[in-house]
CSV table of C-alpha atoms in Angstrom, one decimal:
chain,number,residue,atom,x,y,z
A,1,UNK,CA,80.9,100.9,52.3
A,2,UNK,CA,78.7,100.6,55.4
A,3,UNK,CA,76.2,103.2,56.4
A,4,UNK,CA,76.5,104.9,59.8
A,5,UNK,CA,74.0,104.7,62.6
A,6,UNK,CA,73.8,106.8,65.8
A,7,UNK,CA,72.3,104.4,68.3
A,8,UNK,CA,71.1,106.1,71.5
A,9,UNK,CA,70.7,103.8,74.5
A,10,UNK,CA,71.3,105.3,78.0
A,11,UNK,CA,71.5,101.8,79.3
A,12,UNK,CA,74.6,99.7,78.3
A,13,UNK,CA,77.0,97.4,80.0
A,14,UNK,CA,78.3,97.4,82.7
A,15,UNK,CA,74.8,98.6,83.6
A,16,UNK,CA,72.8,95.5,84.6
A,17,UNK,CA,69.2,96.7,84.1
A,18,UNK,CA,66.9,95.1,81.6
A,19,UNK,CA,67.2,98.0,79.2
A,20,UNK,CA,70.9,97.3,78.6
A,21,UNK,CA,70.4,94.2,76.6
A,22,UNK,CA,68.7,95.8,73.6
A,23,UNK,CA,71.8,97.6,72.5
A,24,UNK,CA,74.1,94.9,73.9
A,25,UNK,CA,72.6,92.3,71.6
A,26,UNK,CA,72.0,94.3,68.5
A,27,UNK,CA,74.9,96.7,68.2
A,28,UNK,CA,77.8,94.2,67.8
A,29,UNK,CA,76.2,92.5,64.9
A,30,UNK,CA,75.0,95.5,62.9
A,31,UNK,CA,78.3,96.0,61.0
A,32,UNK,CA,77.9,92.5,59.5
A,33,UNK,CA,74.6,93.8,58.0
A,34,UNK,CA,75.9,97.1,56.5
A,35,UNK,CA,75.7,99.5,59.5
A,36,UNK,CA,78.6,100.8,61.5
A,37,UNK,CA,77.4,102.1,64.9
A,38,UNK,CA,78.2,105.0,67.1
A,39,UNK,CA,76.7,104.1,70.5
A,40,UNK,CA,75.7,107.1,72.6
A,41,UNK,CA,75.2,106.1,76.2
A,42,UNK,CA,75.8,107.0,79.8
A,43,UNK,CA,79.0,106.8,81.7
A,44,UNK,CA,79.0,104.0,84.3
A,45,UNK,CA,79.4,106.5,87.1
A,46,UNK,CA,75.9,107.8,86.2
A,47,UNK,CA,74.1,104.5,87.0
A,48,UNK,CA,72.5,104.2,90.4
A,49,UNK,CA,72.5,100.4,90.6
A,50,UNK,CA,75.2,97.7,90.8
A,51,UNK,CA,77.5,97.3,87.8
A,52,UNK,CA,78.5,94.0,86.2
A,53,UNK,CA,81.9,94.3,84.5
A,54,UNK,CA,81.6,90.8,83.1
A,55,UNK,CA,78.6,91.8,81.1
A,56,UNK,CA,80.7,94.0,78.8
A,57,UNK,CA,83.0,91.0,78.0
A,58,UNK,CA,80.1,89.1,76.5
A,59,UNK,CA,80.0,91.3,73.4
A,60,UNK,CA,81.6,89.5,70.4
A,61,UNK,CA,83.0,92.9,69.3
A,62,UNK,CA,83.2,96.3,71.0
A,63,UNK,CA,81.2,99.0,69.2
A,64,UNK,CA,82.4,102.6,69.1
A,65,UNK,CA,81.0,103.9,72.3
A,66,UNK,CA,80.6,107.6,73.3
A,67,UNK,CA,79.6,108.0,77.0
A,68,UNK,CA,78.1,111.1,78.6
A,69,UNK,CA,77.9,112.2,82.2
A,70,UNK,CA,74.3,112.7,83.5
A,71,UNK,CA,73.3,115.1,86.2
A,72,UNK,CA,74.4,113.6,89.6
A,73,UNK,CA,71.5,111.8,91.3
A,74,UNK,CA,72.5,113.6,94.6
A,75,UNK,CA,71.4,116.8,92.9
A,76,UNK,CA,68.2,115.5,91.3
A,77,UNK,CA,66.8,113.1,93.9
A,78,UNK,CA,66.0,115.9,96.4
A,79,UNK,CA,63.9,117.4,93.6
A,80,UNK,CA,62.1,114.1,93.1
A,81,UNK,CA,63.9,113.4,89.8
A,82,UNK,CA,65.7,110.1,89.5
A,83,UNK,CA,64.9,109.1,85.9
A,84,UNK,CA,68.1,108.4,84.0
A,85,UNK,CA,66.7,109.7,80.8
A,86,UNK,CA,65.9,113.1,82.3
A,87,UNK,CA,69.3,113.3,84.1
A,88,UNK,CA,71.2,112.4,80.9
A,89,UNK,CA,69.1,114.4,78.5
A,90,UNK,CA,71.2,117.7,78.4
A,91,UNK,CA,74.5,115.8,77.8
A,92,UNK,CA,72.9,113.4,75.3
A,93,UNK,CA,71.5,116.4,73.4
A,94,UNK,CA,74.8,118.2,73.3
A,95,UNK,CA,77.0,115.2,72.4
A,96,UNK,CA,74.6,113.8,69.9
A,97,UNK,CA,74.3,117.1,68.1
A,98,UNK,CA,78.1,117.4,68.0
A,99,UNK,CA,78.4,113.9,66.5
A,100,UNK,CA,75.8,114.6,63.9
A,101,UNK,CA,77.3,117.9,63.0
A,102,UNK,CA,80.9,116.8,62.6
A,103,UNK,CA,80.4,113.1,61.7
A,104,UNK,CA,77.3,112.8,59.5
A,105,UNK,CA,75.3,109.6,60.1
A,106,UNK,CA,72.7,108.0,57.8
A,107,UNK,CA,70.2,107.4,60.6
A,108,UNK,CA,69.4,107.8,64.3
A,109,UNK,CA,67.8,105.1,66.4
A,110,UNK,CA,66.7,105.9,70.0
A,111,UNK,CA,65.5,103.0,72.2
A,112,UNK,CA,63.2,103.5,75.1
A,113,UNK,CA,63.2,103.0,78.2
A,114,UNK,CA,64.0,105.6,79.4
A,115,UNK,CA,61.6,107.6,77.3
A,116,UNK,CA,62.7,111.2,77.5
A,117,UNK,CA,65.7,110.9,75.1
A,118,UNK,CA,63.2,110.1,72.4
A,119,UNK,CA,62.4,113.8,72.1
A,120,UNK,CA,65.9,114.3,70.7
A,121,UNK,CA,64.9,112.4,67.5
A,122,UNK,CA,62.6,115.1,66.1
A,123,UNK,CA,65.1,117.8,67.1
A,124,UNK,CA,68.0,116.2,65.3
A,125,UNK,CA,65.8,115.3,62.3
A,126,UNK,CA,64.9,119.0,61.8
A,127,UNK,CA,68.4,120.3,62.3
A,128,UNK,CA,70.4,117.7,60.4
A,129,UNK,CA,67.9,116.0,58.1
A,130,UNK,CA,68.8,112.6,59.4
A,131,UNK,CA,66.1,109.8,59.4
A,132,UNK,CA,64.9,108.9,62.9
A,133,UNK,CA,63.7,105.5,64.1
A,134,UNK,CA,62.1,105.1,67.6
A,135,UNK,CA,62.5,101.6,69.2
A,136,UNK,CA,60.0,100.5,71.9
A,137,UNK,CA,61.3,98.0,74.4
A,138,UNK,CA,58.2,98.8,76.5
A,139,UNK,CA,55.1,100.9,75.9
A,140,UNK,CA,55.7,104.6,76.4
A,141,UNK,CA,52.3,104.9,78.0
A,142,UNK,CA,51.4,101.8,79.9
A,143,UNK,CA,49.6,101.0,83.2
A,144,UNK,CA,51.8,103.4,85.2
A,145,UNK,CA,49.8,106.3,86.4
A,146,UNK,CA,46.5,104.7,85.4
A,147,UNK,CA,46.0,101.4,87.3
A,148,UNK,CA,49.4,101.2,89.1
A,149,UNK,CA,52.1,103.4,90.6
A,150,UNK,CA,54.7,103.3,93.4
A,151,UNK,CA,54.1,100.3,95.7
A,152,UNK,CA,51.2,99.4,93.3
A,153,UNK,CA,49.2,102.5,94.0
A,154,UNK,CA,48.6,105.5,91.7
A,155,UNK,CA,49.8,108.8,93.2
A,156,UNK,CA,50.1,112.4,91.9
A,157,UNK,CA,53.6,111.8,90.6
A,158,UNK,CA,52.7,108.7,88.6
A,159,UNK,CA,49.6,110.5,87.2
A,160,UNK,CA,51.8,113.5,86.2
A,161,UNK,CA,54.4,111.2,84.5
A,162,UNK,CA,51.6,109.6,82.5
A,163,UNK,CA,50.2,112.9,81.5
A,164,UNK,CA,53.6,114.1,80.2
A,165,UNK,CA,54.0,110.8,78.3
A,166,UNK,CA,50.6,111.1,76.7
A,167,UNK,CA,51.5,114.6,75.6
A,168,UNK,CA,55.0,113.8,74.3
A,169,UNK,CA,54.5,110.5,72.5
A,170,UNK,CA,52.3,111.6,69.6
A,171,UNK,CA,54.5,114.6,69.0
A,172,UNK,CA,57.6,112.4,68.7
A,173,UNK,CA,55.8,109.8,66.6
A,174,UNK,CA,54.8,112.5,64.0
A,175,UNK,CA,58.5,113.0,63.3
A,176,UNK,CA,59.6,109.3,63.3
A,177,UNK,CA,60.5,107.9,59.9
A,178,UNK,CA,60.2,104.3,61.3
A,179,UNK,CA,59.1,102.5,64.4
A,180,UNK,CA,60.4,99.2,65.9
A,181,UNK,CA,59.1,97.4,68.9
A,182,UNK,CA,59.4,94.1,70.8
A,183,UNK,CA,55.9,93.2,69.6
A,184,UNK,CA,53.3,94.1,67.0
A,185,UNK,CA,50.8,94.8,69.8
A,186,UNK,CA,53.2,97.4,71.3
A,187,UNK,CA,53.4,99.1,67.9
A,188,UNK,CA,49.6,99.0,67.3
A,189,UNK,CA,48.9,100.5,70.7
A,190,UNK,CA,51.4,103.3,70.3
A,191,UNK,CA,49.8,104.2,66.9
A,192,UNK,CA,46.3,104.0,68.4
A,193,UNK,CA,47.4,106.6,71.0
A,194,UNK,CA,48.2,109.0,68.1
A,195,UNK,CA,45.0,109.2,66.1
A,196,UNK,CA,45.4,110.7,62.6
A,197,UNK,CA,49.0,109.8,62.4
A,198,UNK,CA,50.1,108.6,59.0
A,199,UNK,CA,51.5,105.1,59.8
A,200,UNK,CA,55.3,105.0,59.2
A,201,UNK,CA,57.2,101.8,58.3
A,202,UNK,CA,57.2,99.5,61.3
A,203,UNK,CA,59.2,96.4,62.4
A,204,UNK,CA,58.5,93.9,65.1
A,205,UNK,CA,61.8,93.2,66.7
A,206,UNK,CA,61.8,90.9,69.8
A,207,UNK,CA,64.6,91.2,72.4
A,208,UNK,CA,66.1,87.8,71.4
A,209,UNK,CA,69.3,86.5,72.9
A,210,UNK,CA,72.9,85.4,72.3
A,211,UNK,CA,73.7,81.7,72.4
A,212,UNK,CA,77.4,82.5,72.9
A,213,UNK,CA,76.5,83.7,76.4
A,214,UNK,CA,76.1,80.1,77.6
A,215,UNK,CA,79.6,79.2,76.3
A,216,UNK,CA,81.0,82.1,78.3
A,217,UNK,CA,79.2,80.8,81.4
A,218,UNK,CA,80.6,77.3,80.8
A,219,UNK,CA,84.1,78.7,80.6
A,220,UNK,CA,83.6,81.0,83.7
A,221,UNK,CA,81.2,79.2,86.0
A,222,UNK,CA,79.7,81.1,88.9
A,223,UNK,CA,78.8,79.9,92.4
A,224,UNK,CA,75.1,79.4,93.3
A,225,UNK,CA,74.6,80.5,96.9
A,226,UNK,CA,70.8,80.5,96.7
A,227,UNK,CA,70.0,76.8,96.4
A,228,UNK,CA,71.6,73.4,96.2
A,229,UNK,CA,70.6,71.8,92.9
A,230,UNK,CA,71.6,68.4,94.2
A,231,UNK,CA,69.6,68.3,97.5
A,232,UNK,CA,66.8,66.2,96.1
A,233,UNK,CA,64.3,69.0,96.0
A,234,UNK,CA,62.5,70.3,92.9
A,235,UNK,CA,63.9,73.8,92.3
A,236,UNK,CA,61.6,75.9,90.1
A,237,UNK,CA,63.2,79.2,89.2
A,238,UNK,CA,61.7,82.5,88.0
A,239,UNK,CA,64.3,85.1,87.1
A,240,UNK,CA,63.1,88.6,86.2
A,241,UNK,CA,61.0,91.6,87.2
A,242,UNK,CA,57.5,91.0,88.5
A,243,UNK,CA,55.4,93.6,86.8
A,244,UNK,CA,52.3,95.1,88.5
A,245,UNK,CA,50.0,93.5,85.9
A,246,UNK,CA,51.7,90.2,86.4
A,247,UNK,CA,50.4,89.7,90.0
A,248,UNK,CA,47.2,88.0,88.7
A,249,UNK,CA,49.3,85.3,87.0
A,250,UNK,CA,51.5,85.0,90.1
A,251,UNK,CA,48.5,84.6,92.3
A,252,UNK,CA,47.1,81.8,90.0
A,253,UNK,CA,50.5,80.0,90.2
A,254,UNK,CA,50.6,80.2,94.0
A,255,UNK,CA,47.0,79.0,94.3
A,256,UNK,CA,48.0,76.0,92.2
A,257,UNK,CA,50.8,75.3,94.6
A,258,UNK,CA,48.3,75.4,97.5
A,259,UNK,CA,46.0,73.0,95.6
A,260,UNK,CA,48.9,70.6,94.9
A,261,UNK,CA,49.9,70.7,98.6
A,262,UNK,CA,46.3,69.7,99.6
A,263,UNK,CA,46.0,67.1,96.9
A,264,UNK,CA,49.4,65.4,97.0
A,265,UNK,CA,51.4,66.6,100.1
A,266,UNK,CA,54.2,64.2,99.5
A,267,UNK,CA,54.9,65.5,96.0
A,268,UNK,CA,54.4,69.1,97.0
A,269,UNK,CA,56.8,68.7,99.9
A,270,UNK,CA,59.7,68.5,97.4
A,271,UNK,CA,58.8,71.7,95.6
A,272,UNK,CA,60.8,74.9,96.0
A,273,UNK,CA,59.9,78.0,94.1
A,274,UNK,CA,62.7,80.6,93.8
A,275,UNK,CA,62.0,84.1,92.5
A,276,UNK,CA,65.0,86.3,91.6
A,277,UNK,CA,65.2,90.0,90.6
A,278,UNK,CA,61.5,90.6,91.1
A,279,UNK,CA,62.0,94.2,92.0
A,280,UNK,CA,64.2,95.1,89.0
A,281,UNK,CA,66.3,97.0,91.5
A,282,UNK,CA,69.9,96.3,92.4
A,283,UNK,CA,69.8,97.6,96.0
A,284,UNK,CA,70.0,95.1,98.7
A,285,UNK,CA,67.0,96.6,100.5
A,286,UNK,CA,64.6,96.1,97.6
A,287,UNK,CA,61.2,95.1,98.9
A,288,UNK,CA,59.9,91.6,98.3
A,289,UNK,CA,56.9,91.3,95.9
A,290,UNK,CA,56.2,87.6,96.0
A,291,UNK,CA,56.5,86.7,99.7
A,292,UNK,CA,53.6,88.8,100.9
A,293,UNK,CA,51.3,87.1,98.5
A,294,UNK,CA,52.7,83.7,99.3
A,295,UNK,CA,52.1,84.4,103.0
A,296,UNK,CA,48.5,85.5,102.2
A,297,UNK,CA,47.9,82.2,100.3
A,298,UNK,CA,49.5,80.0,102.9
A,299,UNK,CA,52.4,78.7,100.7
A,300,UNK,CA,55.3,80.8,102.0
A,301,UNK,CA,57.1,77.7,103.1
A,302,UNK,CA,57.4,76.7,99.4
A,303,UNK,CA,58.8,80.1,98.3
A,304,UNK,CA,62.0,82.0,98.5
A,305,UNK,CA,62.5,85.4,97.0
A,306,UNK,CA,65.7,87.4,96.2
A,307,UNK,CA,64.2,90.8,95.2
A,308,UNK,CA,67.4,92.5,93.9
A,309,UNK,CA,68.2,92.0,90.3
A,310,UNK,CA,70.9,89.4,89.7
A,311,UNK,CA,73.9,90.0,87.5
A,312,UNK,CA,73.2,88.5,84.0
A,313,UNK,CA,75.6,85.6,84.4
A,314,UNK,CA,74.3,84.9,87.9
A,315,UNK,CA,70.8,84.7,86.4
A,316,UNK,CA,71.9,82.3,83.7
A,317,UNK,CA,73.6,80.2,86.5
A,318,UNK,CA,70.4,79.7,88.5
A,319,UNK,CA,68.5,78.9,85.3
A,320,UNK,CA,70.9,76.3,84.1
A,321,UNK,CA,71.0,74.7,87.6
A,322,UNK,CA,67.3,74.8,88.1
A,323,UNK,CA,65.1,71.6,88.0
A,324,UNK,CA,62.7,73.6,85.9
A,325,UNK,CA,62.0,77.2,84.9
A,326,UNK,CA,59.0,79.4,85.5
A,327,UNK,CA,57.9,81.9,82.8
A,328,UNK,CA,55.1,84.1,84.0
A,329,UNK,CA,53.3,86.6,81.7
A,330,UNK,CA,51.0,89.6,82.3
A,331,UNK,CA,47.4,90.4,81.8
A,332,UNK,CA,48.6,92.9,79.1
A,333,UNK,CA,48.3,91.5,75.6
A,334,UNK,CA,51.5,93.1,74.4
A,335,UNK,CA,53.6,91.4,77.1
A,336,UNK,CA,56.7,89.7,75.7
A,337,UNK,CA,59.4,87.9,77.7
A,338,UNK,CA,62.9,88.9,77.1
A,339,UNK,CA,63.9,85.8,79.0
A,340,UNK,CA,62.2,83.4,76.6
A,341,UNK,CA,65.2,82.9,74.4
A,342,UNK,CA,67.8,82.3,77.2
A,343,UNK,CA,65.2,80.1,79.1
A,344,UNK,CA,64.9,77.7,76.2
A,345,UNK,CA,68.7,77.7,75.6
A,346,UNK,CA,69.2,76.8,79.2
A,347,UNK,CA,67.8,73.4,78.3
A,348,UNK,CA,65.6,73.0,81.4
A,349,UNK,CA,61.9,72.0,81.6
A,350,UNK,CA,59.6,75.0,81.5
A,351,UNK,CA,56.2,75.8,83.0
A,352,UNK,CA,54.9,78.9,81.1
A,353,UNK,CA,51.8,80.9,82.0
A,354,UNK,CA,50.8,83.6,79.4
A,355,UNK,CA,48.0,85.6,77.9
A,356,UNK,CA,46.9,83.8,74.7
A,357,UNK,CA,47.6,86.9,72.6
A,358,UNK,CA,51.2,87.2,73.7
A,359,UNK,CA,53.8,86.5,71.0
A,360,UNK,CA,55.5,84.2,73.5
A,361,UNK,CA,52.6,81.7,73.1
A,362,UNK,CA,53.0,81.4,69.4
A,363,UNK,CA,56.7,80.9,69.7
A,364,UNK,CA,56.5,78.3,72.4
A,365,UNK,CA,53.9,76.3,70.4
A,366,UNK,CA,56.2,76.3,67.4
A,367,UNK,CA,59.4,75.5,69.4
A,368,UNK,CA,58.5,73.0,72.0
A,369,UNK,CA,56.0,70.6,73.5
A,370,UNK,CA,55.7,68.5,76.7
A,371,UNK,CA,57.5,67.3,78.7
A,372,UNK,CA,60.1,70.1,77.9
A,373,UNK,CA,57.6,72.9,77.9
A,374,UNK,CA,54.2,73.0,79.6
A,375,UNK,CA,52.1,75.9,78.6
A,376,UNK,CA,48.9,77.3,80.2
A,377,UNK,CA,47.2,80.3,78.6
A,378,UNK,CA,44.4,82.7,79.6
A,379,UNK,CA,42.7,85.6,77.9
A,380,UNK,CA,40.5,88.6,78.5
A,381,UNK,CA,37.5,86.4,79.2
A,382,UNK,CA,39.1,83.5,80.9
A,383,UNK,CA,41.5,85.1,83.3
A,384,UNK,CA,44.6,83.6,84.9
A,385,UNK,CA,42.6,83.0,88.1
A,386,UNK,CA,40.2,80.9,86.2
A,387,UNK,CA,42.9,78.5,85.0
A,388,UNK,CA,44.2,77.4,88.4
A,389,UNK,CA,43.0,73.8,87.9
A,390,UNK,CA,44.9,73.6,84.6
A,391,UNK,CA,48.0,75.1,86.2
A,392,UNK,CA,47.8,72.6,89.1
A,393,UNK,CA,47.6,69.7,86.6
A,394,UNK,CA,50.7,70.9,84.7
A,395,UNK,CA,52.6,71.7,87.9
A,396,UNK,CA,51.8,68.2,89.2
A,397,UNK,CA,53.0,66.6,86.0
A,398,UNK,CA,56.2,68.6,86.0
A,399,UNK,CA,56.9,67.8,89.6
A,400,UNK,CA,56.3,64.1,89.1
A,401,UNK,CA,58.6,63.9,86.1
A,402,UNK,CA,60.8,67.0,85.5
A,403,UNK,CA,62.4,66.1,82.2
A,404,UNK,CA,63.9,68.0,79.3
A,405,UNK,CA,63.7,66.0,76.1
A,406,UNK,CA,65.7,67.5,73.2
A,407,UNK,CA,63.4,65.6,70.8
A,408,UNK,CA,60.5,67.8,71.9
A,409,UNK,CA,62.4,71.1,71.4
A,410,UNK,CA,63.1,72.6,67.9
A,411,UNK,CA,65.9,75.0,68.6
A,412,UNK,CA,66.0,76.0,64.9
A,413,UNK,CA,62.8,78.0,65.6
A,414,UNK,CA,64.8,80.1,68.0
A,415,UNK,CA,67.3,81.1,65.3
A,416,UNK,CA,65.0,83.9,64.2
A,417,UNK,CA,65.4,85.3,67.7
A,418,UNK,CA,69.2,85.2,67.7
A,419,UNK,CA,71.0,88.5,68.1
A,420,UNK,CA,72.7,88.0,64.7
A,421,UNK,CA,69.4,87.4,62.9
A,422,UNK,CA,67.6,90.2,64.6
A,423,UNK,CA,70.4,92.6,63.8
A,424,UNK,CA,70.0,91.6,60.2
A,425,UNK,CA,66.3,92.4,60.3
A,426,UNK,CA,67.1,95.8,61.8
A,427,UNK,CA,69.8,96.5,59.3
A,428,UNK,CA,67.4,95.8,56.4
A,429,UNK,CA,64.8,98.0,58.0
A,430,UNK,CA,67.2,100.9,58.3
A,431,UNK,CA,68.2,100.4,54.7
A,432,UNK,CA,64.5,100.7,53.7
A,433,UNK,CA,64.1,103.9,55.7
A,434,UNK,CA,67.1,105.5,54.0
A,435,UNK,CA,66.0,104.3,50.5
A,436,UNK,CA,62.5,105.6,51.0
A,437,UNK,CA,63.8,109.0,51.9
A,438,UNK,CA,61.1,109.5,54.5
A,439,UNK,CA,62.8,112.5,56.1
A,440,UNK,CA,60.1,115.0,56.1
A,441,UNK,CA,61.5,118.6,56.4
A,442,UNK,CA,59.7,120.6,59.0
């Protein structure tokens, strides 16, 4: 008989934000690995952004889903509170407690972002004696409120948010029976922020992907109104949020475009760089993040930007129709790209720029080589801006011969990042937590 998991994820389809994919990918496969799931999430009416009904149809099986109603944003926004985790916290707390009281579960997993629902784990652990696992999709305490904030500038609110996070995180971690995260570095940094904490069992669990998504796209193709893949130009596509600490990498790329323009104007004239979903917002008035920098560097004629987040299948569409894909990392060591798996499955040439310590680099080196994947790395000493010459060389080689060669890509390496395989790793980890009986009564 399967064990039972209460999986708390405020983001879930038809929500289109990045946080929705953690649960979307893992939950349908957990029953095959011994865990039946009750998914506790938010009612679609509680999301602020655009919804994508097609996203829900991608799941191979529908989990048992319990949805709660968050506080209306029209009430909280005037108070300066828009965070989904805060708005949903009271209803998540009530509904989760009711589920655990009347339908005992063997474990609770809470994934962040948003972060505030994580405080429910210790509470439920004390009251119901249920093991609690905290899952990091992103660091709880990152650059926000320290080196960046709204519009790239630290303000009082971002500082206050950071202070609260610094106070809450170690208190939650002290009650966690296990930790999972998208990278080992994320785990190590979280534990380093909680000195004196006895290290609980941990599991590195990347975002991964679902190969079946591409089959769905083939059955239900979508239009591409953003560029014509058959117009003779070289369309390089970046799909995803542009993080504040990713601007250094972006600047290096755009400087390389300027160098290529000066060195080989005829080749550069065919280049078109398209950036989609850079704001991670779904509103049509989302501010551009790339175009101001492209204007500053004199390459705006080579760049288009669609700041609002694309629906998932639209993002797959532009990737599969691109001449080549751009994968841009961050100056943060922990940075991992949730788009890595689908980008390689799109079977398009890739130009990737990442910090040497990122787990993306090790995966790319194992999985592919030129001409299919061209990789330029940097580190804490040799920054992205110091690698412009190398980026220019790889960009020129890609533009001269954009070619995907299946012989240079080992897709079997990617199997360990499939949703099914990752769900298996999570299921085994949860089994270990239960076996170890790490519920410490407080």
